[in-house]
Amino acid sequence: MKRNFTLLVLLIALISSLSYGQESSINSYSNQFIENCIREVFQDKANELVFNSNSRRLSAIQDFFKNRLEIVSYKQEYEQKDLIKLSSIGLSNKYNSQLTRDVSFNQSTFNPLKYKLDIFPGNTVMYKVDNTDYIIIIKPSRNK
């Protein structure tokens, strides 16, 4: 009985350490955060083009944030990958000419919609955030 209890405790400890040891790379963005990002980029056209539109733009943007966007810390496995520098990507300033590049990178406030990132890639695309240890990963849409 004591041996079974010890094995059970060890098994629970092992499972716990494995689950806590994994880095959660999918970010959880609130609907309010996503709305703020949309409004920052689309400004006074946000309702017309995204929120009140018959297009699927809102659901596509939500899918992008919630299912296909990852911001992770740089790992050795990315060493040989072809990483695009974020600084080489233009701004999406068609509707907001006042948009500026982020001076410093903050993972929790970063608005990827500000940049002309390929948010509907055919294959996974990776961007290196200049002067940081962060990689932005955009996965392809499952609804192709």
PDB file of C-alpha atoms in Angstrom:
ATOM      1  CA  MET A   1       0.000   0.000   0.000  1.00  0.00           C
ATOM      2  CA  LYS A   2       2.791   2.382   0.952  1.00  0.00           C
ATOM      3  CA  ARG A   3       4.593   1.543  -2.298  1.00  0.00           C
ATOM      4  CA  ASN A   4       1.466   2.301  -4.366  1.00  0.00           C
ATOM      5  CA  PHE A   5       1.050   5.626  -2.595  1.00  0.00           C
ATOM      6  CA  THR A   6       4.703   6.529  -3.245  1.00  0.00           C
ATOM      7  CA  LEU A   7       4.335   5.616  -6.920  1.00  0.00           C
ATOM      8  CA  LEU A   8       1.177   7.700  -7.166  1.00  0.00           C
ATOM      9  CA  VAL A   9       2.900  10.722  -5.603  1.00  0.00           C
ATOM     10  CA  LEU A  10       5.872  10.343  -7.955  1.00  0.00           C
ATOM     11  CA  LEU A  11       3.572  10.049 -10.960  1.00  0.00           C
ATOM     12  CA  ILE A  12       1.656  13.187  -9.974  1.00  0.00           C
ATOM     13  CA  ALA A  13       4.920  15.063  -9.403  1.00  0.00           C
ATOM     14  CA  LEU A  14       6.225  13.981 -12.802  1.00  0.00           C
ATOM     15  CA  ILE A  15       3.046  15.013 -14.607  1.00  0.00           C
ATOM     16  CA  SER A  16       2.989  18.340 -12.775  1.00  0.00           C
ATOM     17  CA  SER A  17       6.599  19.130 -13.603  1.00  0.00           C
ATOM     18  CA  LEU A  18       6.051  18.282 -17.264  1.00  0.00           C
ATOM     19  CA  SER A  19       2.983  20.459 -17.561  1.00  0.00           C
ATOM     20  CA  TYR A  20       4.562  23.411 -15.731  1.00  0.00           C
ATOM     21  CA  GLY A  21       7.814  23.014 -17.633  1.00  0.00           C
ATOM     22  CA  GLN A  22       6.154  23.560 -20.982  1.00  0.00           C
ATOM     23  CA  GLU A  23       6.194  27.101 -22.222  1.00  0.00           C
ATOM     24  CA  SER A  24       2.744  28.276 -23.165  1.00  0.00           C
ATOM     25  CA  SER A  25       3.340  29.835 -26.531  1.00  0.00           C
ATOM     26  CA  ILE A  26      -0.253  30.539 -27.517  1.00  0.00           C
ATOM     27  CA  ASN A  27      -1.144  33.895 -26.103  1.00  0.00           C
ATOM     28  CA  SER A  28      -4.576  34.464 -24.661  1.00  0.00           C
ATOM     29  CA  TYR A  29      -5.916  37.716 -26.013  1.00  0.00           C
ATOM     30  CA  SER A  30      -9.168  39.118 -24.694  1.00  0.00           C
ATOM     31  CA  ASN A  31     -11.864  40.304 -27.056  1.00  0.00           C
ATOM     32  CA  GLN A  32     -11.351  43.804 -25.640  1.00  0.00           C
ATOM     33  CA  PHE A  33      -7.632  43.719 -26.471  1.00  0.00           C
ATOM     34  CA  ILE A  34      -8.401  42.552 -30.013  1.00  0.00           C
ATOM     35  CA  GLU A  35     -10.996  45.304 -30.414  1.00  0.00           C
ATOM     36  CA  ASN A  36      -8.477  47.907 -29.213  1.00  0.00           C
ATOM     37  CA  CYS A  37      -5.917  46.649 -31.733  1.00  0.00           C
ATOM     38  CA  ILE A  38      -8.477  46.859 -34.539  1.00  0.00           C
ATOM     39  CA  ARG A  39      -9.542  50.369 -33.543  1.00  0.00           C
ATOM     40  CA  GLU A  40      -5.924  51.532 -33.341  1.00  0.00           C
ATOM     41  CA  VAL A  41      -5.262  50.442 -36.920  1.00  0.00           C
ATOM     42  CA  PHE A  42      -8.618  51.111 -38.613  1.00  0.00           C
ATOM     43  CA  GLN A  43      -9.559  54.228 -36.601  1.00  0.00           C
ATOM     44  CA  ASP A  44     -12.909  55.693 -37.734  1.00  0.00           C
ATOM     45  CA  LYS A  45     -13.274  52.974 -40.394  1.00  0.00           C
ATOM     46  CA  ALA A  46     -13.232  50.154 -37.803  1.00  0.00           C
ATOM     47  CA  ASN A  47     -17.012  49.872 -37.527  1.00  0.00           C
ATOM     48  CA  GLU A  48     -17.559  50.049 -41.269  1.00  0.00           C
ATOM     49  CA  LEU A  49     -14.757  47.688 -42.286  1.00  0.00           C
ATOM     50  CA  VAL A  50     -14.620  45.249 -39.383  1.00  0.00           C
ATOM     51  CA  PHE A  51     -17.350  45.377 -36.744  1.00  0.00           C
ATOM     52  CA  ASN A  52     -20.473  46.206 -38.789  1.00  0.00           C
ATOM     53  CA  SER A  53     -19.268  44.604 -41.970  1.00  0.00           C
ATOM     54  CA  ASN A  54     -20.804  41.625 -43.715  1.00  0.00           C
ATOM     55  CA  SER A  55     -17.280  40.447 -44.382  1.00  0.00           C
ATOM     56  CA  ARG A  56     -15.625  37.795 -42.269  1.00  0.00           C
ATOM     57  CA  ARG A  57     -12.866  40.222 -41.305  1.00  0.00           C
ATOM     58  CA  LEU A  58     -13.699  40.284 -37.575  1.00  0.00           C
ATOM     59  CA  SER A  59     -13.830  36.497 -37.246  1.00  0.00           C
ATOM     60  CA  ALA A  60     -10.628  36.184 -39.301  1.00  0.00           C
ATOM     61  CA  ILE A  61      -8.823  38.664 -37.044  1.00  0.00           C
ATOM     62  CA  GLN A  62     -10.097  36.919 -33.908  1.00  0.00           C
ATOM     63  CA  ASP A  63      -8.957  33.565 -35.290  1.00  0.00           C
ATOM     64  CA  PHE A  64      -5.563  35.075 -36.039  1.00  0.00           C
ATOM     65  CA  PHE A  65      -5.103  36.363 -32.475  1.00  0.00           C
ATOM     66  CA  LYS A  66      -6.550  33.365 -30.658  1.00  0.00           C
ATOM     67  CA  ASN A  67      -5.374  30.417 -32.754  1.00  0.00           C
ATOM     68  CA  ARG A  68      -2.567  31.298 -35.120  1.00  0.00           C
ATOM     69  CA  LEU A  69      -0.394  33.959 -33.458  1.00  0.00           C
ATOM     70  CA  GLU A  70       2.387  32.984 -31.074  1.00  0.00           C
ATOM     71  CA  ILE A  71       5.035  35.140 -29.476  1.00  0.00           C
ATOM     72  CA  VAL A  72       7.763  32.983 -28.001  1.00  0.00           C
ATOM     73  CA  SER A  73      11.212  33.371 -26.560  1.00  0.00           C
ATOM     74  CA  TYR A  74      14.039  32.584 -28.941  1.00  0.00           C
ATOM     75  CA  LYS A  75      15.180  28.965 -28.793  1.00  0.00           C
ATOM     76  CA  GLN A  76      18.124  27.167 -30.333  1.00  0.00           C
ATOM     77  CA  GLU A  77      15.760  25.372 -32.717  1.00  0.00           C
ATOM     78  CA  TYR A  78      15.133  28.686 -34.525  1.00  0.00           C
ATOM     79  CA  GLU A  79      18.854  29.101 -35.290  1.00  0.00           C
ATOM     80  CA  GLN A  80      18.597  27.725 -38.826  1.00  0.00           C
ATOM     81  CA  LYS A  81      15.183  29.202 -39.612  1.00  0.00           C
ATOM     82  CA  ASP A  82      14.739  32.009 -42.103  1.00  0.00           C
ATOM     83  CA  LEU A  83      13.558  34.740 -39.748  1.00  0.00           C
ATOM     84  CA  ILE A  84      12.240  38.029 -41.096  1.00  0.00           C
ATOM     85  CA  LYS A  85      13.172  41.051 -38.987  1.00  0.00           C
ATOM     86  CA  LEU A  86      10.162  42.982 -37.733  1.00  0.00           C
ATOM     87  CA  SER A  87      11.991  46.223 -38.568  1.00  0.00           C
ATOM     88  CA  SER A  88      11.875  45.273 -42.260  1.00  0.00           C
ATOM     89  CA  ILE A  89       8.062  45.159 -42.253  1.00  0.00           C
ATOM     90  CA  GLY A  90       6.073  48.281 -43.112  1.00  0.00           C
ATOM     91  CA  LEU A  91       3.278  49.786 -41.065  1.00  0.00           C
ATOM     92  CA  SER A  92      -0.408  49.261 -41.884  1.00  0.00           C
ATOM     93  CA  ASN A  93      -1.137  52.963 -41.809  1.00  0.00           C
ATOM     94  CA  LYS A  94      -3.742  53.255 -44.576  1.00  0.00           C
ATOM     95  CA  TYR A  95      -6.500  54.210 -42.109  1.00  0.00           C
ATOM     96  CA  ASN A  96      -4.291  55.691 -39.378  1.00  0.00           C
ATOM     97  CA  SER A  97      -1.460  57.837 -40.667  1.00  0.00           C
ATOM     98  CA  GLN A  98      -0.367  58.471 -37.070  1.00  0.00           C
ATOM     99  CA  LEU A  99       0.745  54.870 -36.471  1.00  0.00           C
ATOM    100  CA  THR A 100       4.346  54.553 -35.364  1.00  0.00           C
ATOM    101  CA  ARG A 101       6.667  51.643 -34.762  1.00  0.00           C
ATOM    102  CA  ASP A 102       6.960  50.429 -31.208  1.00  0.00           C
ATOM    103  CA  VAL A 103      10.027  51.962 -29.565  1.00  0.00           C
ATOM    104  CA  SER A 104      10.360  48.965 -27.274  1.00  0.00           C
ATOM    105  CA  PHE A 105       8.736  45.557 -27.476  1.00  0.00           C
ATOM    106  CA  ASN A 106       6.189  44.508 -24.875  1.00  0.00           C
ATOM    107  CA  GLN A 107       4.681  41.105 -25.552  1.00  0.00           C
ATOM    108  CA  SER A 108       1.473  41.861 -23.664  1.00  0.00           C
ATOM    109  CA  THR A 109       0.714  45.119 -25.516  1.00  0.00           C
ATOM    110  CA  PHE A 110       2.108  44.349 -28.970  1.00  0.00           C
ATOM    111  CA  ASN A 111      -0.396  45.012 -31.763  1.00  0.00           C
ATOM    112  CA  PRO A 112       0.550  42.861 -34.763  1.00  0.00           C
ATOM    113  CA  LEU A 113      -2.141  44.526 -36.876  1.00  0.00           C
ATOM    114  CA  LYS A 114       0.007  47.686 -36.925  1.00  0.00           C
ATOM    115  CA  TYR A 115       2.478  45.907 -39.176  1.00  0.00           C
ATOM    116  CA  LYS A 116       2.018  44.500 -42.663  1.00  0.00           C
ATOM    117  CA  LEU A 117       2.617  40.977 -41.416  1.00  0.00           C
ATOM    118  CA  ASP A 118       1.380  38.102 -43.541  1.00  0.00           C
ATOM    119  CA  ILE A 119      -1.523  37.054 -41.325  1.00  0.00           C
ATOM    120  CA  PHE A 120      -2.793  34.505 -43.851  1.00  0.00           C
ATOM    121  CA  PRO A 121       0.386  32.649 -44.811  1.00  0.00           C
ATOM    122  CA  GLY A 122       0.379  29.402 -46.760  1.00  0.00           C
ATOM    123  CA  ASN A 123       3.038  28.072 -44.387  1.00  0.00           C
ATOM    124  CA  THR A 124       4.196  29.094 -40.940  1.00  0.00           C
ATOM    125  CA  VAL A 125       6.015  32.434 -40.997  1.00  0.00           C
ATOM    126  CA  MET A 126       8.444  33.635 -38.326  1.00  0.00           C
ATOM    127  CA  TYR A 127       9.489  37.188 -37.531  1.00  0.00           C
ATOM    128  CA  LYS A 128      12.382  38.158 -35.262  1.00  0.00           C
ATOM    129  CA  VAL A 129      11.680  41.121 -33.017  1.00  0.00           C
ATOM    130  CA  ASP A 130      14.827  43.207 -33.380  1.00  0.00           C
ATOM    131  CA  ASN A 131      17.052  43.599 -30.304  1.00  0.00           C
ATOM    132  CA  THR A 132      14.997  41.111 -28.274  1.00  0.00           C
ATOM    133  CA  ASP A 133      14.803  37.385 -27.691  1.00  0.00           C
ATOM    134  CA  TYR A 134      11.271  37.209 -29.107  1.00  0.00           C
ATOM    135  CA  ILE A 135       9.992  35.457 -32.201  1.00  0.00           C
ATOM    136  CA  ILE A 136       6.543  36.115 -33.674  1.00  0.00           C
ATOM    137  CA  ILE A 137       5.127  32.963 -35.240  1.00  0.00           C
ATOM    138  CA  ILE A 138       2.123  33.081 -37.543  1.00  0.00           C
ATOM    139  CA  LYS A 139       0.562  29.772 -38.466  1.00  0.00           C
ATOM    140  CA  PRO A 140      -1.511  29.216 -41.596  1.00  0.00           C
ATOM    141  CA  SER A 141      -5.274  29.297 -41.390  1.00  0.00           C
ATOM    142  CA  ARG A 142      -6.980  25.927 -41.116  1.00  0.00           C
ATOM    143  CA  ASN A 143      -9.922  27.237 -43.157  1.00  0.00           C
ATOM    144  CA  LYS A 144      -8.241  27.415 -46.545  1.00  0.00           C
TER     145      LYS A 144
END
